[in-house]
XYZ file of C-alpha atoms in Angstrom:
749
model
C 271.032 381.371 243.174
C 267.782 379.803 241.927
C 266.041 377.103 243.895
C 266.466 373.518 242.522
C 263.496 372.196 240.578
C 261.418 369.337 242.055
C 263.220 366.967 239.576
C 266.526 368.206 240.925
C 265.618 367.580 244.550
C 265.044 363.906 243.929
C 267.818 361.301 244.535
C 270.124 361.158 241.381
C 269.422 357.500 241.019
C 265.687 358.184 240.751
C 266.448 361.027 238.381
C 268.111 358.567 235.960
C 265.192 356.046 236.437
C 262.712 358.791 235.277
C 265.049 359.482 232.242
C 265.029 355.786 231.339
C 261.235 355.848 231.464
C 261.132 358.456 228.878
C 258.969 360.684 230.824
C 258.739 364.283 229.455
C 258.947 365.509 232.962
C 257.090 365.308 236.347
C 253.410 365.859 236.434
C 252.280 369.003 238.350
C 251.031 366.911 241.268
C 254.282 365.116 241.406
C 256.246 368.332 241.608
C 254.067 369.581 244.252
C 254.573 366.364 246.193
C 258.259 366.591 246.289
C 258.178 370.019 247.977
C 255.573 368.776 250.290
C 256.952 365.466 251.366
C 260.740 365.759 251.312
C 260.997 368.009 254.447
C 259.177 365.233 256.371
C 257.600 367.947 258.620
C 253.927 367.408 257.892
C 251.323 364.922 256.593
C 250.449 365.096 252.877
C 247.230 364.196 251.273
C 247.364 363.555 247.487
C 244.098 363.282 245.501
C 244.223 362.488 241.909
C 242.252 360.513 239.325
C 243.106 356.849 238.753
C 246.368 356.762 236.556
C 246.936 360.393 237.823
C 250.480 359.495 238.880
C 249.590 359.379 242.746
C 251.873 356.385 243.486
C 254.937 358.023 242.001
C 253.938 361.443 243.513
C 254.281 359.854 246.911
C 257.157 357.285 246.531
C 259.737 359.413 244.442
C 260.098 361.942 247.261
C 259.525 359.320 250.086
C 262.264 357.088 248.650
C 264.569 360.131 248.192
C 264.156 361.322 251.715
C 264.740 357.842 253.010
C 267.788 357.347 250.783
C 269.086 360.630 252.150
C 268.996 359.306 255.830
C 271.411 356.375 254.867
C 274.318 355.555 257.182
C 278.016 355.921 256.293
C 277.859 352.537 254.601
C 275.142 353.733 252.275
C 272.358 351.696 253.738
C 269.009 353.440 253.261
C 267.250 354.376 256.489
C 270.377 354.577 258.672
C 270.047 351.103 260.267
C 267.823 348.071 260.691
C 264.097 348.350 260.432
C 261.199 349.052 258.180
C 261.708 352.534 256.649
C 258.419 352.889 254.980
C 255.237 351.337 256.095
C 252.473 351.266 253.348
C 248.881 350.218 254.025
C 246.360 349.074 251.486
C 242.756 347.962 251.720
C 243.171 344.977 249.311
C 245.658 342.110 248.824
C 245.338 342.387 245.084
C 246.212 346.052 245.183
C 249.292 345.202 247.419
C 250.329 342.554 244.714
C 249.925 345.234 242.060
C 251.736 348.037 243.831
C 254.566 345.612 244.933
C 255.238 344.947 241.097
C 255.301 348.724 240.426
C 257.493 349.634 243.420
C 259.971 346.689 243.355
C 262.023 348.274 240.587
C 261.755 351.729 242.019
C 262.902 350.642 245.496
C 265.931 348.703 243.989
C 267.076 351.848 242.243
C 267.910 353.315 245.734
C 269.217 350.032 247.100
C 265.922 349.067 248.994
C 263.637 346.168 248.768
C 259.767 346.362 248.745
C 258.071 343.534 250.813
C 254.457 342.274 250.735
C 252.609 340.903 253.714
C 249.303 339.382 253.592
C 247.722 335.995 253.923
C 248.984 334.784 250.529
C 252.632 335.466 251.080
C 254.702 332.485 252.096
C 255.651 332.288 255.821
C 259.316 331.965 255.108
C 259.355 335.317 253.476
C 257.616 336.843 256.525
C 260.053 335.194 258.758
C 263.013 336.456 256.897
C 261.714 339.934 257.071
C 261.174 339.767 260.811
C 264.813 338.644 261.276
C 266.121 341.329 258.992
C 263.552 344.148 258.791
C 264.279 346.791 256.130
C 262.959 348.627 253.105
C 259.236 349.070 252.266
C 256.562 346.931 253.923
C 253.226 346.822 252.005
C 250.634 345.421 254.255
C 246.776 345.321 255.072
C 245.394 346.665 258.233
C 244.468 343.060 259.240
C 248.024 341.685 258.777
C 249.406 344.717 260.625
C 246.972 343.881 263.540
C 248.434 340.335 263.512
C 251.959 341.657 263.939
C 250.854 343.731 266.940
C 249.261 340.578 268.477
C 251.817 337.943 267.743
C 255.036 339.944 267.686
C 254.399 342.754 270.283
C 257.793 342.500 271.775
C 259.629 342.860 268.509
C 257.657 345.895 267.179
C 260.362 348.379 268.317
C 262.912 346.530 266.178
C 260.567 346.468 263.239
C 259.401 350.059 263.308
C 262.074 352.007 265.289
C 263.666 353.372 262.042
C 260.264 354.080 260.335
C 260.399 357.375 258.336
C 257.064 357.499 256.606
C 253.744 355.895 256.665
C 251.826 355.693 253.368
C 248.100 354.932 253.107
C 246.881 353.866 249.657
C 243.205 354.367 248.651
C 242.341 356.442 251.711
C 238.773 356.900 250.739
C 238.133 353.324 250.926
C 238.870 353.614 254.720
C 237.218 356.884 255.827
C 234.079 356.437 257.961
C 234.374 352.651 257.890
C 235.128 349.930 260.580
C 238.396 349.332 258.841
C 239.189 353.047 258.889
C 238.774 353.171 262.623
C 241.061 350.213 263.015
C 243.598 351.850 260.722
C 243.519 355.058 262.789
C 244.222 353.162 265.892
C 246.968 351.055 264.323
C 248.808 354.078 263.043
C 248.580 355.810 266.361
C 250.033 352.591 268.140
C 252.755 352.424 265.493
C 253.855 355.942 266.447
C 253.688 354.933 270.093
C 256.074 351.968 269.352
C 258.496 354.133 267.301
C 258.365 356.812 270.199
C 257.839 359.760 267.775
C 255.427 361.373 265.418
C 255.792 359.931 261.724
C 254.712 361.789 258.701
C 251.738 360.253 256.945
C 251.237 360.346 253.178
C 247.825 359.406 251.954
C 246.709 358.589 248.361
C 243.214 358.729 247.079
C 241.243 359.031 243.875
C 237.892 360.126 245.493
C 237.629 362.948 248.041
C 234.665 365.154 248.375
C 236.068 367.285 251.372
C 239.867 367.341 251.539
C 239.970 368.914 254.997
C 237.598 366.180 256.461
C 239.873 363.562 254.978
C 242.972 365.237 256.544
C 241.162 365.185 259.808
C 240.555 361.435 259.313
C 244.164 360.780 258.546
C 245.402 362.271 261.828
C 242.513 363.058 264.234
C 244.720 364.694 266.786
C 246.337 367.135 264.397
C 249.688 366.608 265.765
C 251.195 367.449 262.407
C 249.856 369.914 259.759
C 248.516 368.348 256.528
C 249.374 369.590 253.218
C 246.569 369.004 250.627
C 247.561 368.393 246.967
C 244.706 367.838 244.468
C 245.563 367.060 240.798
C 243.670 368.869 238.133
C 240.964 366.782 236.606
C 242.494 367.193 233.182
C 240.583 367.708 230.010
C 239.399 364.249 229.463
C 236.002 364.157 227.491
C 233.204 362.204 229.099
C 230.815 360.275 226.901
C 227.795 359.506 228.938
C 224.499 357.639 228.535
C 221.797 356.513 230.851
C 219.555 353.860 229.257
C 216.145 353.333 230.835
C 214.839 349.737 230.736
C 211.144 349.123 231.116
C 210.430 345.768 232.761
C 207.444 344.228 231.293
C 204.410 343.914 233.783
C 203.458 340.207 233.808
C 199.806 339.245 233.717
C 199.050 337.869 237.188
C 195.279 337.385 236.966
C 194.231 333.776 238.340
C 197.598 332.667 239.085
C 198.738 330.887 242.242
C 201.484 332.402 244.341
C 204.130 330.208 242.847
C 202.927 331.052 239.239
C 203.072 334.770 239.992
C 206.516 334.566 241.303
C 207.646 332.630 238.289
C 206.021 335.172 235.978
C 207.821 338.113 237.860
C 211.000 336.163 237.475
C 210.504 335.727 233.854
C 209.941 339.356 233.291
C 213.064 340.256 235.185
C 215.097 337.691 233.236
C 213.732 339.127 229.968
C 214.970 342.616 231.031
C 218.471 341.283 232.029
C 218.593 339.386 228.627
C 217.907 342.531 226.804
C 220.532 344.458 228.664
C 223.071 341.742 227.910
C 222.213 341.689 224.292
C 222.913 345.463 224.145
C 226.163 345.108 226.127
C 227.222 342.219 224.003
C 226.859 344.136 220.809
C 228.472 347.247 222.303
C 231.286 345.897 224.385
C 232.576 342.802 222.504
C 236.097 343.203 221.088
C 237.123 345.854 223.748
C 238.052 346.050 227.468
C 235.493 347.148 229.859
C 234.256 346.930 233.344
C 230.531 346.366 234.255
C 229.541 347.385 237.854
C 226.521 345.850 239.692
C 225.660 346.425 243.295
C 225.062 342.964 244.301
C 226.730 339.587 243.653
C 223.443 338.015 242.343
C 223.176 340.692 239.633
C 226.803 339.997 238.709
C 226.149 336.319 238.233
C 222.821 336.806 236.350
C 224.359 339.245 233.877
C 227.764 337.484 233.394
C 225.659 334.299 232.646
C 223.440 336.107 230.196
C 226.545 337.574 228.456
C 228.155 334.116 228.341
C 224.978 332.719 226.775
C 224.992 335.404 224.147
C 228.610 334.294 223.325
C 227.559 330.558 223.140
C 224.608 331.481 220.943
C 226.941 333.254 218.486
C 229.507 330.514 218.802
C 232.408 332.793 219.591
C 234.842 332.779 222.665
C 233.495 334.252 225.760
C 234.918 337.646 226.718
C 232.661 338.235 229.864
C 233.837 337.272 233.365
C 232.330 337.730 236.810
C 234.459 339.064 239.606
C 233.210 339.396 243.166
C 234.411 338.499 246.701
C 232.761 335.073 246.990
C 234.589 333.740 243.923
C 237.896 331.863 244.570
C 241.201 333.712 244.251
C 241.979 331.861 241.084
C 238.699 332.907 239.259
C 239.266 336.528 240.376
C 242.944 336.627 239.349
C 242.150 335.056 235.938
C 239.545 337.990 235.265
C 242.165 340.521 236.389
C 244.806 338.995 234.051
C 242.262 338.984 231.068
C 241.714 342.670 231.599
C 245.525 343.328 231.712
C 246.115 341.379 228.532
C 245.486 343.927 225.773
C 245.823 341.354 223.032
C 242.608 339.680 224.112
C 239.325 341.582 224.657
C 237.710 341.089 228.076
C 234.906 342.682 230.116
C 234.702 342.110 233.847
C 231.205 342.015 235.456
C 231.922 343.036 239.054
C 231.131 344.469 242.425
C 233.281 346.868 244.107
C 236.159 344.308 244.201
C 237.503 345.887 241.132
C 236.905 349.426 242.281
C 239.792 350.061 244.453
C 242.760 350.617 242.224
C 243.780 347.197 241.048
C 245.901 347.841 237.966
C 244.166 346.201 235.133
C 245.268 348.996 232.828
C 242.971 351.406 230.955
C 239.506 349.969 229.833
C 237.444 351.347 226.955
C 234.339 351.932 228.926
C 232.605 351.611 232.339
C 228.965 350.157 232.758
C 226.946 351.019 235.927
C 223.823 348.844 236.607
C 221.278 350.817 238.515
C 222.125 353.562 241.024
C 225.735 353.368 242.263
C 226.427 353.101 246.026
C 227.441 356.798 246.071
C 228.656 359.566 243.745
C 232.195 359.103 245.053
C 231.947 355.383 244.146
C 230.846 356.200 240.677
C 233.736 358.801 240.266
C 236.166 356.138 241.297
C 234.878 353.617 238.794
C 234.730 356.100 236.033
C 238.500 356.785 236.427
C 239.201 353.584 234.984
C 238.230 354.679 231.367
C 239.815 357.071 229.166
C 243.238 356.944 230.847
C 245.353 357.046 227.718
C 246.219 360.365 226.059
C 243.286 361.732 223.855
C 240.803 358.911 224.885
C 237.429 359.861 226.264
C 235.917 358.461 229.419
C 232.909 356.278 228.563
C 230.049 355.690 231.073
C 226.986 353.699 230.083
C 224.376 353.403 232.952
C 221.310 351.180 232.880
C 218.246 351.664 235.263
C 215.400 349.239 235.242
C 211.814 350.449 236.098
C 208.655 348.312 236.054
C 205.935 349.096 233.546
C 203.058 351.278 235.061
C 199.842 349.361 235.720
C 196.633 350.025 237.927
C 198.418 348.469 240.689
C 201.759 350.199 240.614
C 203.179 351.723 243.669
C 203.866 355.406 244.146
C 207.597 354.772 243.997
C 207.167 352.950 240.626
C 205.090 355.942 239.239
C 207.650 358.504 240.476
C 210.358 356.405 238.716
C 212.543 356.804 241.846
C 215.532 354.660 240.796
C 215.911 356.373 237.482
C 215.515 359.851 238.874
C 218.069 359.129 241.622
C 220.458 357.868 238.979
C 220.085 361.101 237.196
C 220.658 363.057 240.417
C 223.877 361.130 241.054
C 225.036 361.841 237.537
C 224.279 365.459 237.891
C 226.412 365.693 241.033
C 229.169 363.708 239.290
C 229.122 366.439 236.609
C 229.281 369.082 239.225
C 232.350 367.449 240.877
C 230.532 367.051 244.165
C 231.195 363.869 246.261
C 229.951 362.639 249.619
C 231.960 363.807 252.601
C 232.988 361.186 255.226
C 230.715 360.317 258.240
C 232.951 360.955 261.188
C 230.212 360.721 263.968
C 230.236 357.139 264.675
C 231.889 355.965 268.019
C 233.011 352.409 266.654
C 232.888 350.689 269.989
C 233.090 347.316 268.522
C 236.397 348.167 266.856
C 237.514 349.638 270.301
C 236.996 346.220 271.934
C 239.159 344.673 269.237
C 241.912 347.188 269.791
C 241.703 347.026 273.488
C 242.294 343.228 273.359
C 245.047 343.636 270.697
C 246.893 346.318 272.841
C 246.664 343.917 275.927
C 248.105 341.074 273.815
C 250.873 343.317 272.429
C 251.946 344.504 275.820
C 251.348 341.255 277.803
C 248.844 343.279 279.930
C 247.855 346.847 280.430
C 246.480 348.763 283.264
C 243.021 350.361 282.758
C 244.448 353.936 282.882
C 247.196 353.012 280.192
C 244.733 351.517 277.921
C 242.447 354.675 278.416
C 245.195 356.920 277.639
C 246.529 354.888 274.569
C 243.165 354.319 272.913
C 240.761 357.158 274.112
C 242.456 360.142 275.776
C 245.214 360.353 273.134
C 243.891 357.944 270.539
C 241.191 357.770 267.981
C 238.348 356.828 270.324
C 238.435 360.192 272.057
C 234.547 360.750 271.804
C 234.164 358.206 274.439
C 233.994 359.410 278.112
C 236.086 357.881 280.851
C 232.881 356.734 282.457
C 231.849 355.015 279.347
C 235.223 353.371 279.125
C 234.887 352.061 282.765
C 231.359 350.750 281.742
C 232.913 348.831 278.739
C 235.640 347.288 281.000
C 232.911 346.182 283.493
C 230.836 344.607 280.701
C 233.843 342.898 279.155
C 234.924 341.525 282.562
C 231.461 340.173 283.222
C 231.651 338.107 280.020
C 235.084 336.848 280.876
C 236.599 338.734 277.915
C 238.843 340.596 280.233
C 240.323 339.654 283.552
C 242.373 341.642 286.194
C 245.670 340.532 287.621
C 246.505 341.148 291.132
C 248.531 344.138 290.390
C 245.614 345.688 288.536
C 246.816 344.880 284.982
C 244.037 343.995 282.523
C 244.508 340.514 280.988
C 242.499 338.470 278.467
C 239.856 336.410 280.232
C 239.022 332.942 279.351
C 236.695 333.868 276.534
C 239.022 336.840 275.542
C 241.830 334.354 274.926
C 239.817 332.400 272.587
C 238.842 335.563 270.640
C 242.489 336.624 270.272
C 243.690 333.251 269.294
C 241.131 332.812 266.532
C 242.274 333.578 263.013
C 239.345 335.940 262.477
C 240.354 338.262 265.318
C 242.607 340.468 263.099
C 239.680 341.789 261.076
C 237.606 344.528 262.624
C 234.690 343.897 260.283
C 232.321 341.026 259.889
C 229.736 340.001 257.457
C 226.135 340.751 258.754
C 224.461 338.057 260.637
C 221.709 336.227 259.062
C 218.380 335.916 260.718
C 215.751 333.213 260.018
C 212.419 334.507 258.751
C 209.389 332.497 260.080
C 205.761 332.587 259.161
C 203.490 330.319 261.180
C 206.387 328.361 262.534
C 207.742 327.666 259.058
C 211.003 329.027 257.679
C 210.660 331.449 254.814
C 214.289 332.085 254.277
C 217.485 333.711 255.675
C 217.970 337.489 255.680
C 221.420 339.269 256.364
C 220.038 342.123 258.392
C 221.950 345.438 257.746
C 218.941 347.773 257.958
C 216.833 348.673 261.014
C 214.287 346.102 261.602
C 211.581 346.522 264.325
C 208.160 344.968 265.075
C 205.444 346.536 262.785
C 208.023 347.203 259.996
C 207.155 345.850 256.389
C 209.338 343.686 254.316
C 209.252 342.213 250.872
C 210.848 338.759 250.768
C 210.662 335.778 248.445
C 208.246 337.911 246.173
C 205.733 338.454 248.961
C 204.880 341.179 251.352
C 205.237 340.777 255.119
C 204.533 342.499 258.397
C 207.190 341.969 261.223
C 205.458 340.647 264.253
C 208.486 340.009 266.573
C 212.352 340.084 266.463
C 214.235 337.587 268.606
C 217.785 338.731 268.670
C 218.880 335.837 270.940
C 217.474 333.203 268.632
C 218.238 335.318 265.598
C 214.644 334.861 264.326
C 212.183 337.417 262.793
C 208.563 336.382 262.984
C 206.318 337.516 260.015
C 202.692 337.594 258.841
C 201.358 338.271 255.408
C 200.729 342.063 254.532
C 199.420 344.024 251.886
C 202.297 346.463 251.723
C 206.000 346.153 252.061
C 209.505 347.448 251.180
C 212.601 345.492 249.982
C 214.810 344.461 252.823
C 218.468 345.581 252.602
C 220.147 342.396 251.475
C 223.887 341.791 251.567
C 225.256 344.264 249.170
C 222.286 346.558 249.144
C 221.124 349.094 251.761
C 223.362 352.049 250.745
C 223.151 355.192 252.740
C 221.893 358.151 250.620
C 223.324 361.401 251.446
C 221.077 364.476 252.047
C 222.633 366.395 248.983
C 221.619 363.484 246.803
C 218.024 363.655 247.884
C 217.989 367.364 247.450
C 219.317 366.902 243.977
C 216.551 364.288 243.316
C 213.987 366.920 244.190
C 215.683 369.326 241.657
C 215.556 366.749 238.965
C 211.776 366.513 239.190
C 211.670 370.171 238.450
C 213.900 370.140 235.457
C 212.481 371.864 232.475
C 213.929 369.123 230.202
C 215.107 365.632 230.825
C 218.854 365.271 230.962
C 220.472 364.998 227.574
C 222.245 361.794 228.485
C 219.065 359.870 228.773
C 218.098 357.586 225.794
C 214.478 357.432 224.430
C 213.178 354.975 226.936
C 214.982 356.882 229.655
C 213.413 360.256 228.668
C 209.977 358.554 228.558
C 210.461 357.041 232.025
C 211.824 360.420 233.360
C 208.887 362.275 231.989
C 206.406 359.741 233.480
C 208.162 360.526 236.924
C 207.929 364.247 236.571
C 204.266 364.042 235.553
C 203.420 362.095 238.735
C 205.483 364.597 240.776
C 203.279 367.364 239.347
C 200.053 365.408 239.753
C 200.771 364.792 243.329
C 201.404 368.475 243.980
C 204.998 367.904 245.222
C 206.179 371.104 243.409
C 204.719 373.033 246.350
C 204.064 370.588 249.096
C 205.760 367.589 250.975
C 202.505 365.791 252.092
C 200.327 363.681 249.876
C 197.071 362.337 251.320
C 196.064 358.970 249.929
C 193.198 356.444 250.523
C 195.446 354.248 252.463
C 197.134 356.897 254.516
C 199.648 359.637 254.026
C 203.025 359.761 252.113
C 205.511 362.129 253.530
C 208.413 363.550 251.245
C 210.884 365.132 253.775
C 213.577 365.257 251.128
C 216.253 364.155 253.411
C 218.976 361.453 253.396
C 218.616 357.903 254.744
C 219.741 358.386 258.342
C 217.406 361.454 258.900
C 214.582 359.570 257.128
C 214.890 356.404 259.115
C 215.102 358.480 262.412
C 211.877 360.240 261.567
C 210.267 356.832 260.734
C 211.157 355.529 264.197
C 209.887 358.525 265.892
C 206.586 358.282 264.242
C 206.486 354.638 264.957
C 207.003 355.468 268.558
C 203.769 357.562 268.393
C 201.982 354.278 267.514
C 201.918 354.827 263.650
C 202.519 352.271 261.031
C 205.305 353.711 258.655
C 206.838 352.270 255.607
C 210.136 353.646 254.216
C 210.216 354.232 250.502
C 213.763 355.176 249.886
C 213.103 358.938 249.830
C 209.530 358.975 251.395
C 207.626 357.749 254.295
C 204.298 355.907 253.806
C 202.187 356.282 256.884
C 199.335 353.920 257.120
C 196.955 356.050 259.316
C 194.330 358.848 258.959
C 195.802 362.311 257.968
C 194.581 363.895 261.398
C 196.673 361.118 263.324
C 199.709 361.667 261.132
C 199.637 365.418 261.502
C 199.070 365.165 265.267
C 201.955 362.972 265.642
C 204.205 365.363 263.550
C 202.979 368.424 265.567
C 203.835 366.577 268.761
C 207.483 366.011 267.475
C 207.750 369.474 266.172
C 206.874 370.846 269.641
C 209.975 369.025 271.159
C 213.346 370.603 271.293
C 214.982 367.232 271.509
C 214.496 363.593 271.897
C 216.740 361.186 273.814
C 218.535 359.147 271.190
C 219.522 356.515 273.737
C 215.823 356.010 274.570
C 214.915 355.749 270.927
C 217.755 353.294 270.388
C 216.522 351.133 273.163
C 213.378 350.267 271.207
C 215.392 348.577 268.381
C 215.862 345.006 268.982
C 218.501 344.396 266.424
C 221.283 346.918 267.202
C 224.284 344.574 267.172
C 225.700 345.101 263.685
C 229.471 345.128 264.126
C 231.733 342.286 265.097
C 231.880 342.746 268.773
C 228.699 344.800 269.362
C 227.161 341.864 271.333
C 229.902 342.325 274.209
C 229.142 346.059 274.760
C 226.275 345.709 277.127
C 222.827 347.267 276.505
C 223.730 350.750 277.595
C 226.790 351.166 275.469
C 225.133 349.336 272.545
C 222.364 351.974 272.571
C 224.924 354.799 272.533
C 226.822 353.075 269.651
C 223.583 352.646 267.553
C 222.498 356.310 268.113
C 225.912 357.483 266.795
C 225.664 355.206 263.718
C 221.951 355.352 262.810
C 220.131 358.253 264.468
C 219.965 361.904 263.340
C 217.552 363.474 265.992
C 218.013 367.288 265.284
C 217.610 366.835 261.563
C 214.459 364.522 262.010
C 212.937 367.057 264.479
C 213.451 369.764 261.935
C 211.822 367.746 259.296
C 208.771 367.111 261.539
C 208.391 370.956 261.989
C 208.415 371.452 258.282
C 206.000 368.572 257.501
C 203.535 369.599 260.284
C 202.982 372.969 258.706
C 202.959 371.727 255.038
C 200.271 373.064 252.666
C 199.430 369.618 251.618
C 197.217 369.135 254.817
C 194.896 371.984 253.605
C 194.049 370.125 250.484
C 192.655 367.159 252.448
């Protein structure tokens, strides 16, 4: 007797639903998912392109399995309680998935419930009284359930059959991801058993690493399903934009700043005119890396529409806009009767269903290759349609005062490197080295609130020994408890139970407690006692670092973490600070590919004429500097080092050199050392001779280490440990120093 097909294994009601949809059959990944999920004896990780059928691949077998557990009265799940817990990173995505799943759940006699900040309280109360069906929720709202309804969680999740995690890649390696790991572990503790997890993702570089993230303890095996990419044609172009160099002779500082702004605005206007002519009349998404760029380009496109006296089709979309504005833009994209283009940040990256769009536009380098792949998945979703990607990269016109980075055309070449890796189907693996101690503070307080008190040993066992914070030693955990006790965040009852302290109670009762992440704190920049501006600090800033701010170059004199003030003086060199929305971490593989791009025999075919011109300029500078055979360039002002390493190793090497007394400026893929060549080589040789460097000691010299929400409560010792895990890569940096110390470039000096 032959085995039933995947379709035949589904609940008969779902089979009939599939027939009514007119599907010719299940997609291959959906057939594989049926066999993988139905036994409920393993976790399942499904990676497929946007519109690749992931949602149905997960929920058809999940609902079939849950319906098969029904009691004698035919109630799915065999009793009261949530049967499927689904987690999503975005409220808008929950709303979208709710629309898609509501009908599917009803087919098998279940209901799909939403739970987030915009859902009326009456609906939430009704679900708490009669829990059942599918609960689609954000991690923050699930956290609130643990804190506010701790005693009722067993009733909520006692019948839980599956956990589904949507957009898994959005969580991996992040603060929210660590919170998610802890919450899933705590849900299983409440249920009293291991519950199969089904994860959906459109962007994964290393499936096995992602499986480890999904269940760190490996209590269940994980079945990996990856949909074939299909035969979609990719139409790709990278347009170079040369920003005019303004004449700055005999101008005041204010006039120079105005001249530079005018040149920048002129470039944005030119880009807007091209996009207006190319995109108008179709549906598209334009991705920029920062909100200010979204606003500038959306406004320029709106002005083009006004000038042409036609209705505006271009709408901004980012997190600082009101919900109504964002939802209006999403609705316009869904409405295929009216053309619309959204100019957005990553708020429209994570799977919100706006239907297929004609094309994707990427402004400047994307945050990562993985993000670019996710964005591109929006285009060409209909049968026979190509995926269209237009990218724009601005570079300043070369003058006698142009910087080395400008002459190397670093931004354009990096964009080419990321496109090359996209074409090779490579994507960044997750960073699983961070300790996430700030999130541990939140989870500790949440667990204490959930249980009404918890012993130190029970908390250690729940969160660390058996939980996701397993990298922490017991001694470090005790140090954390002591630090929290000293700050009245924790208190201890007479029986030894940990309770919230006076300050801890305030933290837990504040509405912001449920989110593990926070926006970067702003620091006031001062020059001669006067405020220059405010800077959200998300990059490493130490005394003697260089910054560019308000169109001027500054040297950091002092960093006062307590007062949140950075004191500056004017300087002749500088690097752009990592403003909110910038400061992306570049992977080692991307930098290695940048180096390969400089050695290409021909510019990539997807470059336009201006892009080819700029690319060849960069290659010529690369050749002139001798970078084909060396990594050290001696210049009149000092030495420029090209370690060809990613952001974390590069900034670690910068800090190590600074601790040798050198002034070092970071230039995205290079280090500019303002010192004589002999001093630089001597410092590198000193580092090369060391087998290791204490990362904690190096971290101790960084005044602004507190980045995450509760970092300030860790105490100095643990904050150093946390910073080292997040920002330092000592072995890699020392290896770079050895290579650079022996480089042939020194001999040419």
